[in-house]
Amino acid sequence: MPVVIISIESLVQNVTDYNTIGWKNLKMFKGKLFTFLTVSIFFIYLGKALYHFYHLYHPNTCQEQNSKNCYKPLQEFINNDDPIVQIRIYQTFTKTFSINDNEIFRKNDLHLNEDFHETVNLDISRLNKKNGILYLHLFVLPNSYNGKSSLDAKWKSYTYLKLTEMKIPADETSKLLESSQNKRITKSNSYKILHILDIFPFAIVNEFLSFSSNEVPPEFYGVMSVINNEYTPVVISDEMNIRESNFLKVEKENTSIVIRIEYHPLSIGSFRMQMNMKQSFIHLKDLGFSEKDFDDVKNIFTNVNIYYLSLIITVCTVHIVADILSFKNDISFWRSKKDMKGMSTKVLIWNCFSDSIIFLYLIDQQASLLIIIPSGIRIFIELWKLKKATKITIKFDHIIIPRIYFGQKSKQEIETDQYDSEAMRYLYAIVTPLVIIGTIYSLIYIEHKSWYSFIINSLANAIYGFGFCFMFPQLFLNYRLKSVAHLPWKAFMYKAFNTVIDDVFSFIIKMPMSTRIGCFRDDIVFVIYLYQRYIYPVDKTRIDEYAIVEETTTDKEKKDQ
């Protein structure tokens, strides 16, 4: 009878072990499947994007040069390595051009393959009488044309640009202890006033290809002028080279302004890219993106070749994939974590507070949405991790009034908290005086938009300083425990990889200087983490990101028996 009971108990134990192993294997399979699908989808997208960009720079051309179905460039531009043209610019107060409009600039011998710039003094004394509307009209003409009217040339290309716009002025800054105009400045920024551009950039496509009439790239529609199956040079106002900083406030006493006329040649690929970006900006405006956000994109994509563009797209795609996998592995790790042994709770509290301040700081500094949106997502993840770490549960005992309950800490967690507090005492003693000195210096010597801006800036700088030091308690815990097995290493590796990419893009995308320095700050900590990973053994019995526990020697011996 005892033999039968033992056999039944062994059978039940084996079934339980099998179900446990099967469930763990299923979790591991689901995790790997998610990673595989995420990487596959993004790299399929990457391949499609690179293929699309290749065809932007290499469109289909017409092979039958004498066919009536071909649109060819004018004869003077075919096989011409150094084409030259004449340009004339007119100032008007209406969108429609008239032969009586004032000519402000003329240049012969403009080489299409070379950059050109010139400054012109523009009369704006009548601007307020004309409802604040001012246009510049540009004509590209044959270099030999001497006629008075641009409309009478044998061929012409044309574009225009509106110079004036009603905009909310940029925030003014002042030294807070010396200025009493802070309230006035804040009020002045609440309504739009007249601004004028100090630059007129234009571009001409300097590649002259033949196109089949039914395969003309759609970007040429509306800007290509065809005469007897021959098209004139394609000219556009180069809005991709206009930045928000180029808009100047128009004061009542202003009677003239100096504007800069700039010419940049464009390849067919760059031209098509700009036209596509222009359409994208129109749609993004409807989603709440501002002109400052477009400036960041313009800085990346203006005047780039296909190789640099392909590199940017590839790096951005890899960065997004690593971000998603980092978030996924971090969440998986914390979902499966049962206790806070070896993890710094104070660091989690600090992360929630600091990420919230940094989020407000980025908004105050009008940083790019490319930086603000991930920062906002990070706040929610850190709050969820803090809730799990502190074992907080919320119950509605009386339907309306919630009650908060805190879970009990284990002996190992109490020991971890003691080490955590020990590390924090050292850090507070070092960092606090530095933060106070930096805040006083900022108040006295640095200009700010308002007291709110000063407070947010000071808190952000303090957070970047404390944030660097708050990474060290975890290093201290690793040192005291002589182990790094309690850390989510897969998430760390993805974050470390992204940090390297952030180092590069910190000089491409607009962001505050302290945020830029913060990218390099993280590199130092990750290097120390890697060193600790090397010198401290990994505990094979810990639960990993997929809740898998590796078998110990004792477990194997039991199975062998």
Coordinates of C-alpha atoms in Angstrom, one line a residue:
M1 CA 0.0 0.0 0.0
P2 CA 2.7 2.6 0.8
V3 CA 4.3 1.7 -2.6
V4 CA 1.1 2.7 -4.3
I5 CA 0.8 5.9 -2.4
I6 CA 4.4 6.8 -3.2
S7 CA 3.7 6.1 -6.9
I8 CA 0.6 8.2 -7.0
E9 CA 2.5 11.1 -5.2
S10 CA 5.4 10.8 -7.7
L11 CA 2.9 10.8 -10.6
V12 CA 1.2 14.0 -9.3
Q13 CA 4.6 15.6 -8.8
N14 CA 5.7 14.8 -12.3
V15 CA 2.5 16.1 -13.8
T16 CA 2.9 19.3 -11.7
D17 CA 6.5 19.7 -12.8
Y18 CA 5.6 19.1 -16.4
N19 CA 2.8 21.7 -16.3
T20 CA 5.1 24.2 -14.6
I21 CA 7.9 23.6 -17.2
G22 CA 5.4 23.8 -20.1
W23 CA 3.9 27.1 -18.8
K24 CA 7.4 28.6 -18.4
N25 CA 8.4 27.4 -21.9
L26 CA 5.2 28.9 -23.3
K27 CA 6.1 32.3 -21.7
M28 CA 9.6 32.1 -23.1
F29 CA 8.3 31.2 -26.5
K30 CA 5.8 34.1 -26.5
G31 CA 8.6 36.5 -25.4
K32 CA 10.9 35.4 -28.2
L33 CA 8.1 35.4 -30.7
F34 CA 7.3 39.0 -29.8
T35 CA 10.9 40.0 -30.3
F36 CA 11.2 38.2 -33.6
L37 CA 7.9 39.8 -35.0
T38 CA 8.9 43.3 -33.8
V39 CA 12.4 43.1 -35.4
S40 CA 11.0 41.5 -38.6
I41 CA 8.2 44.1 -39.1
F42 CA 10.6 47.0 -38.6
F43 CA 13.2 45.7 -40.9
I44 CA 10.7 45.0 -43.6
Y45 CA 9.6 48.6 -43.2
L46 CA 13.2 49.7 -43.3
G47 CA 13.8 47.8 -46.6
K48 CA 10.7 49.3 -48.1
A49 CA 11.6 52.8 -47.0
L50 CA 15.2 52.5 -48.5
Y51 CA 13.7 51.1 -51.7
H52 CA 11.3 54.1 -51.9
F53 CA 14.1 56.6 -51.2
Y54 CA 16.3 55.0 -53.9
H55 CA 13.6 55.6 -56.5
L56 CA 13.2 59.2 -55.3
Y57 CA 16.7 59.8 -56.4
H58 CA 16.6 57.5 -59.5
P59 CA 13.2 58.1 -61.3
N60 CA 12.2 56.3 -64.5
T61 CA 13.4 58.3 -67.6
C62 CA 12.3 58.4 -71.2
Q63 CA 14.5 56.2 -73.4
E64 CA 13.1 57.4 -76.7
Q65 CA 14.5 61.0 -76.9
N66 CA 12.7 61.9 -80.1
S67 CA 9.3 60.5 -79.1
K68 CA 6.4 62.9 -78.8
N69 CA 5.6 61.2 -75.5
C70 CA 8.8 62.5 -73.9
Y71 CA 9.2 65.7 -71.9
K72 CA 12.7 66.9 -72.4
P73 CA 14.6 69.8 -70.9
L74 CA 15.2 72.9 -73.0
Q75 CA 17.9 72.4 -75.6
E76 CA 20.4 74.8 -73.9
F77 CA 20.4 72.6 -70.8
I78 CA 21.0 69.3 -72.5
N79 CA 24.5 68.0 -72.0
N80 CA 25.5 71.3 -70.4
D81 CA 27.8 70.8 -67.5
D82 CA 27.7 74.5 -66.4
P83 CA 24.2 76.0 -67.2
I84 CA 23.7 79.7 -66.4
V85 CA 20.5 81.7 -66.1
Q86 CA 19.3 85.2 -65.1
I87 CA 17.0 85.9 -62.1
R88 CA 14.8 88.8 -61.3
I89 CA 13.0 89.4 -58.0
Y90 CA 10.0 91.7 -57.5
Q91 CA 8.3 93.1 -54.4
T92 CA 4.5 93.2 -54.3
F93 CA 1.7 93.6 -51.8
T94 CA -0.5 91.1 -53.5
K95 CA -0.2 87.4 -54.4
T96 CA -0.7 88.1 -58.1
F97 CA 2.2 89.5 -60.1
S98 CA 1.9 92.6 -62.2
I99 CA 4.3 94.1 -64.8
N100 CA 4.2 97.3 -62.8
D101 CA 5.6 95.7 -59.6
N102 CA 8.8 97.0 -58.2
E103 CA 12.0 95.1 -59.2
I104 CA 14.4 94.9 -56.2
F105 CA 17.1 92.5 -57.5
R106 CA 18.5 91.2 -60.8
K107 CA 21.5 88.9 -61.5
N108 CA 22.9 87.6 -64.7
D109 CA 25.3 84.6 -64.9
L110 CA 23.8 82.6 -62.1
H111 CA 25.5 79.2 -62.2
L112 CA 23.0 76.5 -61.4
N113 CA 25.6 74.2 -59.9
E114 CA 26.9 76.8 -57.4
D115 CA 25.5 78.3 -54.2
F116 CA 24.8 82.0 -54.3
H117 CA 23.7 84.6 -51.7
E118 CA 23.3 88.3 -51.6
T119 CA 21.7 90.9 -49.3
V120 CA 19.1 93.4 -50.4
N121 CA 17.6 96.4 -48.6
L122 CA 13.8 96.0 -48.7
D123 CA 11.4 99.0 -48.2
I124 CA 8.6 98.1 -45.8
S125 CA 7.3 101.7 -45.0
R126 CA 4.0 100.9 -46.7
L127 CA 3.6 97.5 -45.1
N128 CA 1.1 98.5 -42.4
K129 CA -1.1 100.3 -45.0
K130 CA -1.2 97.1 -47.0
N131 CA -2.6 95.0 -44.2
G132 CA 0.8 93.6 -43.4
I133 CA 1.0 91.5 -46.6
L134 CA 4.2 91.3 -48.6
Y135 CA 5.3 88.9 -51.4
L136 CA 8.5 88.4 -53.3
H137 CA 8.1 87.0 -56.9
L138 CA 11.1 85.3 -58.6
F139 CA 11.6 84.8 -62.3
V140 CA 14.2 82.5 -63.9
L141 CA 15.0 83.8 -67.4
P142 CA 17.4 83.1 -70.3
N143 CA 20.8 84.6 -69.4
S144 CA 20.9 86.7 -72.6
Y145 CA 17.4 88.2 -72.1
N146 CA 17.5 92.1 -72.0
G147 CA 13.8 92.9 -72.2
K148 CA 12.1 95.1 -69.6
S149 CA 9.3 92.8 -68.7
S150 CA 10.0 89.3 -67.4
L151 CA 6.7 88.1 -68.9
D152 CA 8.0 88.7 -72.5
A153 CA 11.0 86.3 -72.3
K154 CA 10.9 83.3 -74.7
W155 CA 10.8 81.0 -71.7
K156 CA 10.5 81.6 -67.9
S157 CA 10.2 79.8 -64.7
Y158 CA 8.4 81.4 -61.7
T159 CA 7.9 81.1 -58.0
Y160 CA 6.9 83.3 -55.1
L161 CA 7.1 83.5 -51.3
K162 CA 5.0 85.3 -48.8
L163 CA 7.4 87.2 -46.5
T164 CA 5.0 88.3 -43.7
E165 CA 3.0 86.2 -41.2
M166 CA 1.1 86.8 -38.0
K167 CA 2.9 84.9 -35.2
I168 CA 3.1 84.7 -31.5
P169 CA 6.5 86.3 -30.7
A170 CA 9.3 84.3 -29.1
D171 CA 9.6 84.5 -25.3
E172 CA 11.9 87.3 -24.1
T173 CA 14.4 86.7 -21.4
S174 CA 15.8 88.8 -18.6
K175 CA 17.8 88.6 -15.4
L176 CA 15.1 88.2 -12.8
L177 CA 16.8 90.1 -10.0
E178 CA 17.4 93.1 -12.3
S179 CA 14.1 93.2 -14.3
S180 CA 10.6 94.2 -13.2
Q181 CA 9.0 93.6 -16.7
N182 CA 8.3 89.9 -16.2
K183 CA 4.5 90.3 -16.1
R184 CA 4.5 92.6 -19.2
I185 CA 6.6 90.1 -21.1
T186 CA 4.2 87.2 -20.3
K187 CA 1.2 89.2 -21.5
S188 CA 2.8 90.3 -24.7
N189 CA 3.3 86.6 -25.7
S190 CA -0.4 85.9 -25.6
Y191 CA -1.4 87.3 -29.0
K192 CA 0.0 87.3 -32.5
I193 CA 1.9 90.2 -34.1
L194 CA 3.3 90.9 -37.5
H195 CA 6.6 89.1 -38.4
I196 CA 8.7 89.3 -41.5
L197 CA 11.3 86.9 -42.9
D198 CA 14.8 88.1 -43.1
I199 CA 15.7 85.5 -45.8
F200 CA 14.4 84.5 -49.3
P201 CA 15.8 81.1 -50.1
F202 CA 15.1 79.5 -53.5
A203 CA 16.3 76.4 -55.3
I204 CA 16.5 75.2 -58.9
V205 CA 16.7 71.5 -59.9
N206 CA 20.1 71.2 -61.6
E207 CA 19.5 67.7 -63.0
F208 CA 17.9 67.8 -66.4
L209 CA 16.4 64.4 -67.3
S210 CA 13.8 63.3 -69.9
F211 CA 10.5 61.9 -68.6
S212 CA 7.7 59.9 -70.3
S213 CA 4.6 62.0 -70.3
N214 CA 2.8 59.3 -68.3
E215 CA 5.6 58.8 -65.8
V216 CA 6.4 62.3 -64.7
P217 CA 7.1 62.2 -61.0
P218 CA 4.1 63.6 -59.1
E219 CA 6.3 66.0 -57.2
F220 CA 6.8 68.0 -60.5
Y221 CA 3.0 68.6 -60.9
G222 CA 2.3 72.3 -60.5
V223 CA 5.9 73.4 -60.7
M224 CA 7.0 72.2 -64.1
S225 CA 6.3 74.5 -67.1
V226 CA 6.2 72.6 -70.5
I227 CA 6.4 74.3 -73.9
N228 CA 6.2 72.0 -77.0
N229 CA 7.3 69.0 -75.0
E230 CA 10.2 70.9 -73.5
Y231 CA 10.2 71.9 -69.8
T232 CA 11.9 75.0 -68.3
P233 CA 14.1 74.9 -65.2
V234 CA 12.1 73.8 -62.1
V235 CA 12.3 76.5 -59.4
I236 CA 10.8 76.6 -56.0
S237 CA 10.9 78.8 -52.9
D238 CA 13.1 76.7 -50.6
E239 CA 10.9 76.6 -47.5
M240 CA 13.1 73.7 -46.1
N241 CA 15.8 76.3 -45.4
I242 CA 13.5 78.7 -43.5
R243 CA 13.6 78.5 -39.7
E244 CA 11.5 80.1 -37.0
S245 CA 14.5 82.2 -36.0
N246 CA 14.3 83.8 -39.5
F247 CA 11.0 85.6 -38.5
L248 CA 11.6 89.1 -37.1
K249 CA 9.0 91.2 -35.3
V250 CA 7.9 94.3 -37.4
E251 CA 8.0 97.4 -35.2
K252 CA 6.0 100.5 -36.1
E253 CA 9.2 102.5 -36.6
N254 CA 10.7 100.0 -39.1
T255 CA 10.8 101.5 -42.6
S256 CA 13.3 99.0 -44.2
I257 CA 14.8 95.6 -43.6
V258 CA 17.8 93.8 -44.9
I259 CA 16.9 90.4 -46.3
R260 CA 19.3 87.7 -47.5
I261 CA 18.7 86.1 -50.9
E262 CA 20.0 82.5 -51.0
Y263 CA 20.2 80.0 -53.8
H264 CA 20.9 76.3 -53.4
P265 CA 21.0 73.8 -56.3
L266 CA 18.9 70.7 -55.8
S267 CA 19.2 67.2 -57.2
I268 CA 16.0 65.5 -58.4
G269 CA 16.1 63.3 -55.3
S270 CA 16.5 66.2 -52.9
F271 CA 13.7 68.2 -54.7
R272 CA 11.3 65.3 -54.5
M273 CA 12.2 64.7 -50.9
Q274 CA 11.5 68.4 -50.1
M275 CA 8.1 68.3 -51.8
N276 CA 7.1 65.2 -49.9
M277 CA 8.2 66.7 -46.6
K278 CA 6.2 69.9 -47.4
Q279 CA 3.0 67.7 -47.8
S280 CA 3.9 65.8 -44.6
F281 CA 4.1 69.1 -42.6
I282 CA 0.6 70.0 -43.7
H283 CA -0.8 66.8 -42.3
L284 CA 1.4 67.0 -39.1
K285 CA 0.0 70.5 -38.4
D286 CA -3.4 68.9 -38.1
L287 CA -2.0 66.6 -35.4
G288 CA -0.7 69.4 -33.3
F289 CA 2.9 69.6 -34.4
S290 CA 4.4 73.1 -34.4
E291 CA 6.8 75.0 -36.7
K292 CA 9.6 74.4 -34.1
D293 CA 9.1 70.7 -34.5
F294 CA 9.4 71.0 -38.2
D295 CA 12.7 72.9 -37.7
D296 CA 14.2 69.8 -36.2
V297 CA 13.1 67.7 -39.1
K298 CA 14.4 70.3 -41.6
N299 CA 17.8 70.3 -39.9
I300 CA 18.1 66.5 -40.5
F301 CA 16.8 66.3 -44.0
T302 CA 18.0 69.6 -45.6
N303 CA 20.6 69.2 -48.3
V304 CA 21.5 65.6 -47.6
N305 CA 22.6 62.9 -50.1
I306 CA 21.0 59.5 -50.4
Y307 CA 23.7 57.8 -48.4
Y308 CA 23.4 60.0 -45.4
L309 CA 19.6 59.9 -45.6
S310 CA 19.7 56.1 -45.7
L311 CA 22.0 56.1 -42.7
I312 CA 19.6 58.3 -40.8
I313 CA 16.6 56.1 -41.6
T314 CA 18.4 52.9 -40.7
V315 CA 19.7 54.3 -37.3
C316 CA 16.2 55.8 -36.5
T317 CA 14.5 52.4 -37.2
V318 CA 17.0 50.5 -35.1
H319 CA 16.5 53.0 -32.3
I320 CA 12.8 52.5 -32.4
V321 CA 13.1 48.7 -32.3
A322 CA 15.5 48.9 -29.4
D323 CA 13.2 51.3 -27.6
I324 CA 10.2 48.9 -28.0
L325 CA 12.2 45.9 -26.9
S326 CA 13.7 47.8 -24.0
F327 CA 10.2 48.8 -22.7
K328 CA 8.9 45.3 -23.3
N329 CA 11.7 43.5 -21.4
D330 CA 11.6 46.1 -18.6
I331 CA 7.9 45.5 -18.2
S332 CA 8.3 41.7 -18.4
F333 CA 11.0 41.8 -15.8
W334 CA 8.9 43.8 -13.3
R335 CA 5.8 41.8 -13.9
S336 CA 7.6 38.6 -12.9
K337 CA 9.5 40.2 -10.0
K338 CA 8.2 39.1 -6.6
D339 CA 10.3 41.2 -4.2
M340 CA 12.7 44.1 -4.2
K341 CA 15.8 42.3 -3.0
G342 CA 18.8 44.0 -4.5
M343 CA 16.7 46.8 -6.1
S344 CA 16.8 50.5 -4.9
T345 CA 13.3 51.7 -4.0
K346 CA 14.6 55.3 -3.5
V347 CA 15.9 55.3 -7.1
L348 CA 12.4 54.4 -8.3
I349 CA 10.8 57.2 -6.3
W350 CA 13.5 59.6 -7.6
N351 CA 12.8 58.4 -11.2
C352 CA 9.1 59.2 -11.0
F353 CA 9.8 62.7 -9.6
S354 CA 12.7 63.5 -11.9
D355 CA 11.0 62.3 -15.0
S356 CA 8.0 64.5 -14.3
I357 CA 10.2 67.6 -13.8
I358 CA 12.2 66.8 -16.9
F359 CA 8.9 66.5 -18.9
L360 CA 7.8 69.9 -17.8
Y361 CA 11.3 71.3 -18.5
L362 CA 11.3 70.0 -22.1
I363 CA 7.9 71.6 -22.6
D364 CA 9.1 74.9 -21.2
Q365 CA 12.2 74.7 -23.5
Q366 CA 9.9 74.0 -26.4
A367 CA 11.9 70.9 -27.3
S368 CA 11.0 68.6 -30.1
L369 CA 8.0 66.3 -29.7
L370 CA 10.5 63.5 -30.7
I371 CA 12.0 64.1 -27.3
I372 CA 8.8 65.0 -25.3
I373 CA 6.6 62.0 -26.2
P374 CA 9.0 59.3 -25.1
S375 CA 9.6 61.3 -21.9
G376 CA 5.9 61.2 -21.2
I377 CA 5.6 57.5 -21.8
R378 CA 8.6 56.9 -19.4
I379 CA 6.7 58.6 -16.6
F380 CA 3.8 56.1 -16.7
I381 CA 6.1 53.1 -16.7
E382 CA 8.1 54.4 -13.7
L383 CA 4.9 55.0 -11.8
W384 CA 3.8 51.5 -12.4
K385 CA 7.2 50.1 -11.3
L386 CA 7.0 52.2 -8.1
K387 CA 3.5 50.9 -7.3
K388 CA 4.7 47.3 -7.7
A389 CA 8.0 47.9 -5.7
T390 CA 6.2 49.5 -2.8
K391 CA 3.4 46.8 -2.9
I392 CA 0.7 49.4 -2.9
T393 CA -2.9 48.3 -3.4
I394 CA -5.9 50.6 -3.6
K395 CA -9.3 49.4 -2.4
F396 CA -12.6 51.2 -2.4
D397 CA -14.0 50.1 0.9
H398 CA -16.8 52.7 0.9
I399 CA -17.3 52.8 -2.9
I400 CA -16.2 56.4 -3.2
I401 CA -13.3 56.9 -0.7
P402 CA -10.2 54.8 -1.7
R403 CA -7.9 53.3 0.8
I404 CA -4.2 52.6 0.2
Y405 CA -2.5 49.5 1.6
F406 CA 1.2 48.8 1.8
G407 CA 2.5 45.3 1.7
Q408 CA 5.0 43.7 4.1
K409 CA 8.7 43.8 3.3
S410 CA 10.9 40.6 3.5
K411 CA 14.1 40.4 5.5
Q412 CA 16.2 40.7 2.3
E413 CA 14.2 43.8 1.2
I414 CA 14.9 45.4 4.6
E415 CA 18.6 44.7 4.2
T416 CA 18.5 46.2 0.8
D417 CA 16.8 49.4 2.1
Q418 CA 19.6 49.7 4.7
Y419 CA 22.3 49.6 2.0
D420 CA 20.2 52.0 -0.1
S421 CA 20.0 54.6 2.8
E422 CA 23.7 54.3 3.4
A423 CA 24.5 55.1 -0.2
M424 CA 22.1 58.1 -0.2
R425 CA 23.7 59.7 2.8
Y426 CA 27.0 59.9 1.0
L427 CA 25.5 61.3 -2.1
Y428 CA 23.4 64.0 -0.4
A429 CA 26.5 65.4 1.3
I430 CA 28.3 65.7 -2.0
V431 CA 25.6 66.9 -4.4
T432 CA 23.4 69.2 -2.4
P433 CA 26.1 72.1 -2.0
L434 CA 26.8 71.9 -5.8
V435 CA 23.1 72.2 -6.7
I436 CA 22.7 75.2 -4.4
I437 CA 25.7 77.0 -5.8
G438 CA 24.5 76.3 -9.4
T439 CA 21.0 77.6 -8.6
I440 CA 22.4 80.9 -7.1
Y441 CA 24.7 81.4 -10.1
S442 CA 21.7 80.8 -12.5
L443 CA 19.6 83.4 -10.7
I444 CA 22.2 86.1 -10.8
Y445 CA 24.0 85.7 -14.1
I446 CA 21.6 83.8 -16.5
E447 CA 18.6 85.3 -18.2
H448 CA 15.2 83.5 -17.9
K449 CA 11.7 84.0 -19.4
S450 CA 9.9 84.1 -16.0
W451 CA 10.2 83.0 -12.4
Y452 CA 8.3 79.8 -13.4
S453 CA 10.9 79.2 -16.1
F454 CA 13.7 79.8 -13.6
I455 CA 12.2 77.3 -11.1
I456 CA 11.7 74.6 -13.8
N457 CA 15.2 75.1 -15.2
S458 CA 16.8 75.0 -11.7
L459 CA 14.8 71.8 -10.8
A460 CA 15.8 70.2 -14.1
N461 CA 19.5 71.0 -13.6
A462 CA 19.3 69.7 -10.1
I463 CA 17.7 66.6 -11.3
Y464 CA 20.3 66.0 -13.9
G465 CA 22.9 66.4 -11.2
F466 CA 21.1 64.3 -8.6
G467 CA 20.0 61.9 -11.3
F468 CA 23.6 61.1 -12.1
C469 CA 24.3 60.4 -8.5
F470 CA 21.0 58.5 -8.0
M471 CA 22.3 55.9 -10.5
F472 CA 25.1 55.1 -8.0
P473 CA 23.0 53.6 -5.1
Q474 CA 22.2 50.7 -7.4
L475 CA 25.9 50.4 -8.1
F476 CA 26.5 50.5 -4.4
L477 CA 23.9 47.8 -3.7
N478 CA 25.5 45.6 -6.4
Y479 CA 28.9 46.1 -4.6
R480 CA 27.5 45.2 -1.1
L481 CA 25.5 42.2 -2.4
K482 CA 28.4 41.1 -4.7
S483 CA 25.8 40.3 -7.4
V484 CA 24.0 41.8 -10.4
A485 CA 21.6 38.9 -11.0
H486 CA 18.6 41.0 -9.7
L487 CA 18.9 43.5 -12.6
P488 CA 16.9 43.4 -15.9
W489 CA 19.9 42.9 -18.1
K490 CA 18.1 42.5 -21.4
A491 CA 16.4 45.9 -20.9
F492 CA 19.7 47.4 -19.8
M493 CA 21.4 46.2 -22.9
Y494 CA 18.8 47.8 -25.2
K495 CA 19.0 51.0 -23.2
A496 CA 22.8 51.0 -23.4
F497 CA 22.6 50.5 -27.2
N498 CA 20.1 53.4 -27.5
T499 CA 22.3 55.6 -25.3
V500 CA 25.0 55.3 -27.9
I501 CA 22.6 56.3 -30.6
D502 CA 21.3 59.2 -28.5
D503 CA 24.9 60.5 -28.2
V504 CA 25.0 60.9 -31.9
F505 CA 21.5 62.4 -32.3
S506 CA 21.9 64.8 -29.4
F507 CA 23.8 67.0 -31.9
I508 CA 21.2 66.6 -34.7
I509 CA 17.9 67.0 -32.9
K510 CA 17.2 70.2 -31.0
M511 CA 17.3 69.8 -27.2
P512 CA 18.5 71.7 -24.1
M513 CA 22.2 71.5 -23.4
S514 CA 21.6 69.8 -20.0
T515 CA 19.6 67.0 -21.7
R516 CA 22.4 66.7 -24.2
I517 CA 25.0 66.3 -21.5
G518 CA 22.6 63.8 -19.8
C519 CA 23.0 61.4 -22.8
F520 CA 26.8 61.2 -22.2
R521 CA 26.2 60.9 -18.4
D522 CA 24.4 57.6 -18.9
D523 CA 27.3 56.2 -20.8
I524 CA 29.5 56.3 -17.7
V525 CA 27.0 54.4 -15.5
F526 CA 26.4 51.7 -18.1
V527 CA 30.2 51.1 -18.4
I528 CA 30.3 50.6 -14.6
Y529 CA 27.3 48.3 -14.8
L530 CA 29.1 46.2 -17.4
Y531 CA 32.2 46.0 -15.3
Q532 CA 30.2 44.8 -12.3
R533 CA 28.5 42.2 -14.6
Y534 CA 32.0 41.0 -15.5
I535 CA 33.4 40.7 -11.9
Y536 CA 30.3 39.5 -10.1
P537 CA 28.8 36.0 -10.7
V538 CA 25.3 35.7 -12.0
D539 CA 22.8 33.8 -9.7
K540 CA 21.4 31.0 -11.9
T541 CA 18.5 30.5 -9.6
R542 CA 17.0 33.9 -10.1
I543 CA 13.8 34.5 -12.1
D544 CA 14.6 36.1 -15.5
E545 CA 12.5 38.4 -17.7
Y546 CA 10.3 35.4 -18.8
A547 CA 9.9 34.0 -15.3
I548 CA 12.3 31.1 -16.1
V549 CA 14.4 29.7 -13.3
E550 CA 17.5 27.8 -14.3
E551 CA 17.9 24.3 -12.8
T552 CA 20.3 23.9 -9.9
T553 CA 22.5 21.0 -9.4
T554 CA 20.2 19.6 -6.6
D555 CA 17.2 19.7 -9.0
K556 CA 19.1 17.7 -11.6
E557 CA 20.2 15.2 -9.0
K558 CA 16.6 14.6 -7.9
K559 CA 15.5 14.0 -11.5
D560 CA 18.3 11.6 -12.1
Q561 CA 17.1 9.6 -9.1

